[in-house]
């Protein structure tokens, strides 16, 4: 690799593979290059199979300026040699990159698309699973609670709440009351010992869930708030007619979906526990086997981030910060200062698209709002976040071209 | 001028084994291809240098549809004339056909 071979090396190789005397090979090769040269000067194009075409091209005379003196002078017409390689040679040389093919970037960028699609698919599957689990549960509820006649008061609410991440908090606050409701139902309700056992199981699980949720409550509240805030920021900066709409929606979508999935995984866990006690959820859980692994992983990935944010994120700065752009400050500098990594400037840009036309040339004194960072996408310690931001960055920059 | 004519011309220029010229031309091109394929450069004194250049990836836009394509990086063979050949070309003033 990267060696510079000389005429001598070529002669050696040729004499070896052609089984020829060195002297004769040399003579042949000299003739080889001499004929190319001579033919060119005779005005011919020389086409050699397996190598390429040599040609002399005429360059018309043109005017130019001497850079140091500013004097104008004329470049006389002259010739230059051109070599266009043969296709076979091109292929041999390009061998290391031959597996690469042009990729279409448009619509929703190729880099971003697969991620979003995956999340969306997962979400759909979760929807399905949760609905399945809930239907089963509803059936269960109906039997023991028939005398009371209030089978629906709990489940529909739950599904409603779980659908949208923004209501997650409400859902959490409601669950304890649901539990107590159930308690009263139970005390007045079924005499069937089997269903009593089931209800008892549900109660235990619900109580555990309520306890877990309550203990997480304060931290969660903050995180929800942050998630919501970011969504609001995205929503209220409306760029319907800017070309970057798709970029906006990509951010929004992935945010919402992530939050939604987090919420759903949690509810699913509860639903499965409930169902598991009744030996009924075995079907959905079997179907869901491949996804929960991925999803819980994701959930786990989000959760630790959230907790770290809870402890470290609420530091000196109160977001959103408003900054007047000073001399020498750029989005990257602000990003480094407030978010800890310069790659996250794209999110600042996204939040300020109404005032920033060109991220490379922002007028001094522009008022820039720096939204509160959501650690699931803005986390300087997470290479994934940085990579995501960089992908966005290339997208923004390539759109500018 | 095609390879055939090229081979004929070489035959006029050498004294040893002119009948093997066609075979040798083929061998020579395949050796040059192998050298370039290895990523090496080949410098022929008085003629020029064959080398491999890397073209960086780029984004190209189809002007009709407006679709943007990412063109991957690629390696292309290139030829750079040497100084003696350049000098000769400089003094060359076209050929009457």
XYZ file of C-alpha atoms in Angstrom:
498
model
C 0.000 0.000 0.000
C 1.066 3.517 -0.829
C 4.407 2.509 -2.210
C 5.825 4.261 -5.169
C 7.021 1.713 -7.688
C 9.421 2.621 -10.425
C 10.093 1.575 -13.974
C 12.534 -0.953 -12.600
C 9.856 -2.718 -10.578
C 7.575 -2.869 -13.564
C 10.366 -4.420 -15.636
C 11.074 -6.981 -12.939
C 7.467 -8.039 -12.678
C 6.964 -8.202 -16.412
C 10.123 -10.175 -17.080
C 9.052 -12.623 -14.409
C 5.502 -13.162 -15.562
C 6.382 -12.959 -19.272
C 9.419 -15.207 -18.860
C 11.544 -12.745 -20.697
C 15.077 -11.487 -20.322
C 15.313 -8.278 -18.327
C 17.006 -6.536 -21.190
C 14.299 -7.477 -23.636
C 11.572 -6.529 -21.227
C 13.163 -3.158 -20.757
C 13.272 -2.625 -24.457
C 9.648 -3.596 -24.805
C 8.489 -1.321 -22.020
C 10.461 1.600 -23.334
C 8.808 1.067 -26.683
C 5.459 0.768 -24.916
C 5.640 4.221 -23.377
C 7.429 5.759 -26.327
C 4.681 4.651 -28.694
C 2.058 6.173 -26.427
C 3.962 9.427 -26.379
C 4.688 9.512 -30.087
C 1.149 8.644 -31.026
C -0.122 11.448 -28.821
C 2.111 13.928 -30.544
C 0.891 12.660 -33.861
C -2.505 13.867 -32.788
C -3.938 10.467 -32.040
C -5.801 9.247 -29.010
C -4.275 6.099 -27.637
C -6.689 3.542 -26.302
C -5.165 0.559 -24.549
C -7.478 -2.164 -23.410
C -7.319 -2.799 -19.703
C -5.600 0.501 -19.025
C -7.429 3.444 -20.532
C -7.326 6.234 -23.035
C -4.619 8.871 -23.394
C -5.544 12.037 -25.176
C -4.138 15.487 -25.746
C -6.647 18.201 -25.025
C -6.396 21.725 -26.297
C -6.750 24.464 -23.708
C -7.876 27.734 -25.253
C -5.965 30.897 -24.477
C -7.397 32.936 -21.658
C -6.676 36.025 -19.671
C -5.347 35.868 -16.190
C -4.028 38.248 -13.536
C -0.654 38.123 -11.884
C -1.588 37.812 -8.256
C 1.352 39.769 -6.830
C 1.457 42.658 -9.293
C -2.159 42.745 -10.401
C -1.005 42.807 -14.003
C -3.128 41.198 -16.639
C -1.540 38.694 -18.937
C -2.630 36.130 -21.397
C -2.181 32.413 -20.978
C -1.536 31.129 -24.463
C -3.428 28.198 -25.797
C -1.702 24.967 -24.938
C -2.260 21.290 -24.680
C -2.660 19.033 -21.726
C -2.639 15.323 -21.439
C -5.729 13.536 -20.273
C -6.030 9.971 -19.138
C -9.391 8.331 -18.659
C -9.083 4.899 -17.119
C -10.677 1.829 -18.591
C -13.726 0.470 -16.769
C -11.963 -2.742 -15.822
C -9.085 -0.767 -14.304
C -11.543 1.464 -12.455
C -13.238 -1.558 -10.969
C -9.988 -3.154 -9.889
C -8.823 0.049 -8.218
C -12.151 0.735 -6.548
C -12.375 -2.806 -5.187
C -12.141 -1.765 -1.487
C -15.158 0.538 -1.851
C -17.081 -1.520 -4.349
C -19.719 -2.523 -1.812
C -20.796 1.091 -1.348
C -23.731 2.336 -3.302
C -25.375 5.712 -3.623
C -28.061 6.218 -0.999
C -31.070 8.428 -1.420
C -31.332 10.912 1.406
C -34.591 12.668 0.833
C -37.874 12.912 2.648
C -37.059 11.681 6.091
C -33.312 11.358 6.013
C -31.883 7.920 5.541
C -29.839 8.161 8.702
C -32.769 9.133 10.867
C -35.521 7.090 9.322
C -34.676 3.580 10.506
C -34.512 4.689 14.134
C -37.877 6.362 14.082
C -39.451 3.509 12.217
C -38.183 1.017 14.765
C -39.568 2.980 17.633
C -42.851 3.314 15.827
C -43.062 -0.382 15.158
C -42.303 -1.176 18.744
C -44.943 1.239 19.825
C -47.504 -0.396 17.597
C -46.673 -3.781 18.963
C -47.002 -2.459 22.477
C -50.371 -1.002 21.674
C -51.491 -4.374 20.501
C -50.100 -6.194 23.480
C -51.555 -3.805 25.971
C -54.946 -3.964 24.377
C -54.781 -7.741 24.472
C -53.778 -7.795 28.086
C -56.411 -5.296 29.011
C -59.158 -7.160 27.245
C -58.276 -10.259 29.199
C -58.209 -8.330 32.391
C -61.482 -6.696 31.678
C -63.046 -10.098 31.213
C -61.620 -11.116 34.540
C -62.926 -8.041 36.235
C -66.396 -8.528 34.888
C -66.933 -11.921 36.485
C -66.244 -11.195 40.112
C -67.526 -7.659 40.000
C -70.793 -8.377 38.305
C -72.900 -7.769 41.372
C -71.314 -4.393 41.867
C -71.803 -3.510 38.224
C -68.765 -1.291 37.991
C -66.401 -3.261 35.829
C -65.336 -0.422 33.579
C -64.446 2.296 35.960
C -60.853 1.252 36.189
C -59.613 -0.232 32.943
C -60.795 2.327 30.420
C -59.240 5.062 32.438
C -56.019 3.184 32.529
C -55.893 2.675 28.805
C -56.735 6.272 28.207
C -54.023 7.458 30.437
C -51.438 5.147 29.044
C -52.053 6.224 25.503
C -50.513 9.633 26.036
C -47.306 10.168 27.896
C -48.352 13.589 29.112
C -51.031 12.069 31.220
C -48.760 9.574 32.757
C -48.612 11.521 35.958
C -52.302 11.702 36.290
C -52.420 7.983 35.853
C -49.992 7.474 38.649
C -51.935 9.576 41.044
C -55.072 7.731 40.171
C -53.779 4.289 40.660
C -53.756 4.314 44.437
C -57.381 5.432 44.464
C -58.181 2.686 42.017
C -56.624 0.274 44.413
C -58.742 1.437 47.290
C -61.805 1.312 45.093
C -61.020 -2.243 44.358
C -60.681 -2.975 48.030
C -64.198 -1.861 48.711
C -65.406 -3.805 45.720
C -63.776 -6.852 47.035
C -65.164 -6.611 50.504
C -68.715 -6.394 49.234
C -68.157 -8.644 46.268
C -67.556 -12.200 45.244
C -68.100 -15.263 47.332
C -66.472 -17.521 44.818
C -63.169 -18.504 46.419
C -61.333 -18.818 43.084
C -62.169 -15.324 41.958
C -61.526 -14.083 45.467
C -58.029 -15.457 45.193
C -57.576 -13.734 41.854
C -58.792 -10.421 43.127
C -56.528 -10.816 46.098
C -53.570 -11.350 43.779
C -54.506 -8.305 41.753
C -54.695 -6.289 44.925
C -51.264 -7.321 46.045
C -49.802 -6.491 42.684
C -51.603 -3.176 42.557
C -50.488 -2.293 46.032
C -46.907 -3.115 45.110
C -47.185 -1.075 41.944
C -48.705 1.850 43.797
C -45.970 1.712 46.369
C -43.264 1.600 43.712
C -44.812 4.418 41.774
C -45.289 6.555 44.861
C -41.698 6.055 45.917
C -40.570 7.109 42.459
C -43.135 9.805 42.299
C -41.114 12.889 43.105
C -38.323 12.032 40.707
C -40.794 11.023 38.022
C -42.772 14.182 38.352
C -39.792 16.257 37.513
C -38.871 14.109 34.555
C -42.359 14.150 33.168
C -42.354 17.826 33.487
C -39.154 18.039 31.527
C -40.403 15.766 28.820
C -43.555 17.747 28.540
C -41.720 20.998 28.450
C -39.545 19.861 25.621
C -42.550 18.692 23.675
C -44.213 22.032 24.274
C -41.167 23.886 23.097
C -41.176 21.901 19.921
C -44.840 22.413 19.442
C -45.076 26.120 20.113
C -42.252 27.060 17.805
C -44.295 26.394 14.730
C -42.397 26.325 11.481
C -45.104 25.212 9.126
C -43.586 26.834 6.104
C -39.926 26.409 6.907
C -38.230 23.582 5.042
C -37.077 22.147 8.320
C -40.479 20.942 9.281
C -39.548 17.351 8.788
C -36.563 17.749 11.037
C -38.803 19.220 13.696
C -41.231 16.401 13.484
C -38.478 13.883 13.591
C -37.311 15.248 16.922
C -40.823 15.519 18.233
C -41.792 12.102 17.075
C -38.848 10.338 18.535
C -39.312 12.190 21.810
C -42.941 11.374 22.115
C -42.486 7.824 21.071
C -39.731 7.257 23.540
C -41.817 8.647 26.338
C -44.803 6.688 25.202
C -42.863 3.479 25.113
C -41.461 4.104 28.540
C -44.973 4.567 29.858
C -46.246 1.526 28.042
C -43.546 -0.790 29.134
C -44.363 0.077 32.693
C -48.041 -0.508 32.295
C -47.328 -3.673 30.433
C -45.289 -4.944 33.299
C -48.232 -4.367 35.575
C -50.671 -5.893 33.145
C -48.520 -8.920 32.700
C -48.132 -9.433 36.388
C -51.878 -9.284 36.748
C -52.438 -11.598 33.879
C -49.705 -13.941 34.977
C -51.497 -14.551 38.236
C -54.467 -15.724 36.258
C -52.463 -17.860 33.857
C -54.079 -15.905 31.090
C -51.429 -13.511 29.893
C -49.237 -16.342 28.735
C -50.331 -15.800 25.160
C -49.562 -12.107 24.808
C -46.334 -12.446 26.675
C -45.269 -15.256 24.369
C -46.037 -13.163 21.337
C -44.293 -10.230 22.832
C -41.165 -12.067 23.781
C -38.781 -10.508 21.271
C -39.959 -6.971 21.825
C -40.050 -6.618 25.581
C -36.371 -7.423 25.722
C -35.539 -4.579 23.418
C -38.115 -2.346 24.979
C -37.180 -2.951 28.558
C -33.619 -2.321 27.566
C -34.693 0.982 26.185
C -36.730 1.665 29.257
C -33.808 0.880 31.464
C -31.652 3.069 29.330
C -34.025 5.940 29.780
C -34.614 5.421 33.451
C -31.055 5.702 34.696
C -30.651 8.862 32.667
C -33.730 10.285 34.274
C -32.556 9.510 37.716
C -29.159 11.010 37.068
C -30.914 14.063 35.835
C -32.951 14.188 38.978
C -29.818 14.410 41.063
C -27.371 16.343 38.905
C -29.571 18.007 36.313
C -31.171 20.530 38.635
C -27.972 22.559 38.955
C -27.067 26.220 39.010
C -28.794 27.157 35.764
C -32.544 27.565 35.578
C -33.891 26.714 32.164
C -35.013 28.054 29.787
C -32.164 30.534 29.618
C -32.291 33.565 27.382
C -29.012 34.717 25.924
C -28.151 37.710 23.818
C -25.552 36.649 21.318
C -22.245 38.385 21.900
C -19.163 38.764 19.769
C -17.466 35.435 19.262
C -20.376 33.371 20.570
C -21.851 30.715 18.403
C -24.484 28.085 18.917
C -21.778 25.526 19.465
C -20.258 27.660 22.222
C -23.629 28.044 23.934
C -24.259 24.371 23.579
C -20.920 23.528 25.132
C -21.633 25.909 27.981
C -25.166 24.831 28.818
C -25.395 21.284 27.531
C -21.811 20.149 27.982
C -21.147 19.244 24.363
C -20.976 21.383 21.275
C -22.831 18.865 19.102
C -26.097 19.738 20.828
C -26.238 23.142 19.143
C -28.781 21.595 16.768
C -31.363 21.537 19.539
C -30.749 25.171 20.363
C -31.094 25.899 16.689
C -34.321 23.916 16.569
C -35.771 25.933 19.432
C -34.799 29.223 17.802
C -35.561 28.624 14.180
C -37.904 31.584 14.140
C -35.059 34.004 14.867
C -32.123 32.178 13.273
C -32.131 32.043 9.527
C -28.650 30.734 9.013
C -26.980 28.949 11.941
C -23.561 29.947 10.615
C -24.344 33.656 10.487
C -26.418 34.821 13.397
C -26.536 38.587 13.846
C -25.049 39.889 17.097
C -27.583 40.603 19.807
C -30.000 37.941 18.651
C -32.042 36.734 21.620
C -31.620 33.023 21.873
C -33.638 30.778 24.086
C -31.918 27.748 25.455
C -34.533 25.212 26.454
C -34.166 22.912 29.395
C -32.213 19.883 28.223
C -33.956 16.561 28.178
C -31.287 14.115 29.253
C -32.695 11.311 27.163
C -31.536 13.177 24.069
C -29.155 15.781 25.440
C -26.561 14.024 27.471
C -22.919 14.804 26.860
C -21.834 11.542 28.474
C -23.892 9.386 26.160
C -22.191 8.754 22.816
C -25.554 7.823 21.326
C -26.963 11.255 22.050
C -23.910 12.918 20.580
C -24.133 10.712 17.507
C -27.805 11.571 17.100
C -27.071 15.254 17.373
C -24.295 14.920 14.841
C -26.585 13.149 12.420
C -29.012 16.033 12.741
C -26.165 18.430 12.262
C -25.105 16.869 8.971
C -28.692 16.943 7.895
C -29.091 20.620 8.662
C -25.811 21.523 7.042
C -26.475 19.493 3.929
C -29.865 21.115 3.556
C -28.189 24.495 3.506
C -26.056 23.631 0.519
C -6.033 4.327 -32.105
C -7.043 0.997 -30.695
C -4.960 -1.610 -28.925
C -4.371 -3.467 -32.176
C -2.755 -0.472 -33.833
C -0.840 0.200 -30.683
C 0.599 -3.293 -30.697
C 1.568 -2.948 -34.338
C 3.403 0.263 -33.609
C 5.317 -1.386 -30.800
C 6.300 -4.194 -33.131
C 7.916 -1.656 -35.398
C 9.854 -0.253 -32.495
C 11.404 -3.385 -31.038
C 13.851 -5.884 -32.366
C 13.337 -8.796 -29.970
C 10.247 -10.988 -30.038
C 7.967 -8.626 -31.931
C 5.510 -11.488 -32.258
C 4.964 -11.525 -28.520
C 4.014 -7.852 -28.370
C 0.280 -8.383 -28.082
C 0.740 -10.779 -25.209
C 3.210 -8.491 -23.499
C 0.948 -5.456 -23.810
C -1.788 -7.425 -22.121
C 0.593 -8.558 -19.400
C 1.833 -5.021 -18.858
C -1.643 -3.577 -18.463
C -2.590 -6.317 -16.034
C 0.554 -5.667 -13.996
C -0.179 -1.943 -13.913
C -3.752 -2.731 -12.868
C -2.477 -4.987 -10.094
C -0.090 -2.348 -8.831
C -2.826 0.273 -8.747
C -5.237 -2.223 -7.275
C -2.838 -2.676 -4.358
C -3.021 1.057 -3.792
C 0.526 1.649 -4.991
C 1.718 4.270 -7.439
C 3.816 3.579 -10.499
C 6.273 6.218 -11.645
C 7.734 5.876 -15.124
C 10.632 8.192 -15.646
C 10.183 10.452 -18.650
C 6.545 9.523 -18.956
C 4.541 10.086 -15.821
C 2.988 8.584 -12.737
C 0.008 6.313 -12.411
C -1.590 6.590 -9.017
C -4.792 6.060 -7.093
C -6.791 9.008 -5.872
C -9.602 8.948 -3.395
C -12.748 10.861 -4.216
C -14.551 11.824 -1.028
C -18.198 11.089 -0.507
C -20.529 13.857 -1.515
C -24.176 14.774 -1.743
C -25.503 15.167 -5.225
C -28.895 16.510 -6.227
C -30.905 15.272 -9.128
C -31.847 18.590 -10.768
C -35.060 17.182 -12.223
C -36.588 15.553 -9.163
C -34.648 17.419 -6.479
C -33.815 14.145 -4.775
C -30.568 14.182 -2.874
C -28.187 11.271 -3.093
C -25.221 10.419 -0.980
C -22.476 9.355 -3.374
C -20.047 7.075 -1.530
C -16.291 7.645 -1.592
C -14.409 5.888 -4.327
C -10.902 5.214 -5.537
C -10.024 6.221 -9.048
C -6.863 5.599 -11.062
C -5.221 8.735 -12.350
C -2.243 9.658 -14.487
C 0.044 12.627 -13.980
C 2.524 13.435 -16.736
C 6.143 13.725 -15.689
C 8.266 16.798 -16.199
C 9.886 15.740 -19.456
C 6.546 14.853 -20.978
C 5.092 18.117 -19.729
C 7.891 20.078 -21.338
C 7.284 18.308 -24.596
C 3.589 19.053 -24.453
C 4.332 22.676 -23.729
C 6.265 23.084 -26.943
C 3.776 21.018 -28.885
C 1.546 23.166 -30.998
C -1.002 20.821 -32.412
C -0.797 18.344 -35.171
C -2.024 18.847 -38.664
C -4.462 16.139 -39.495
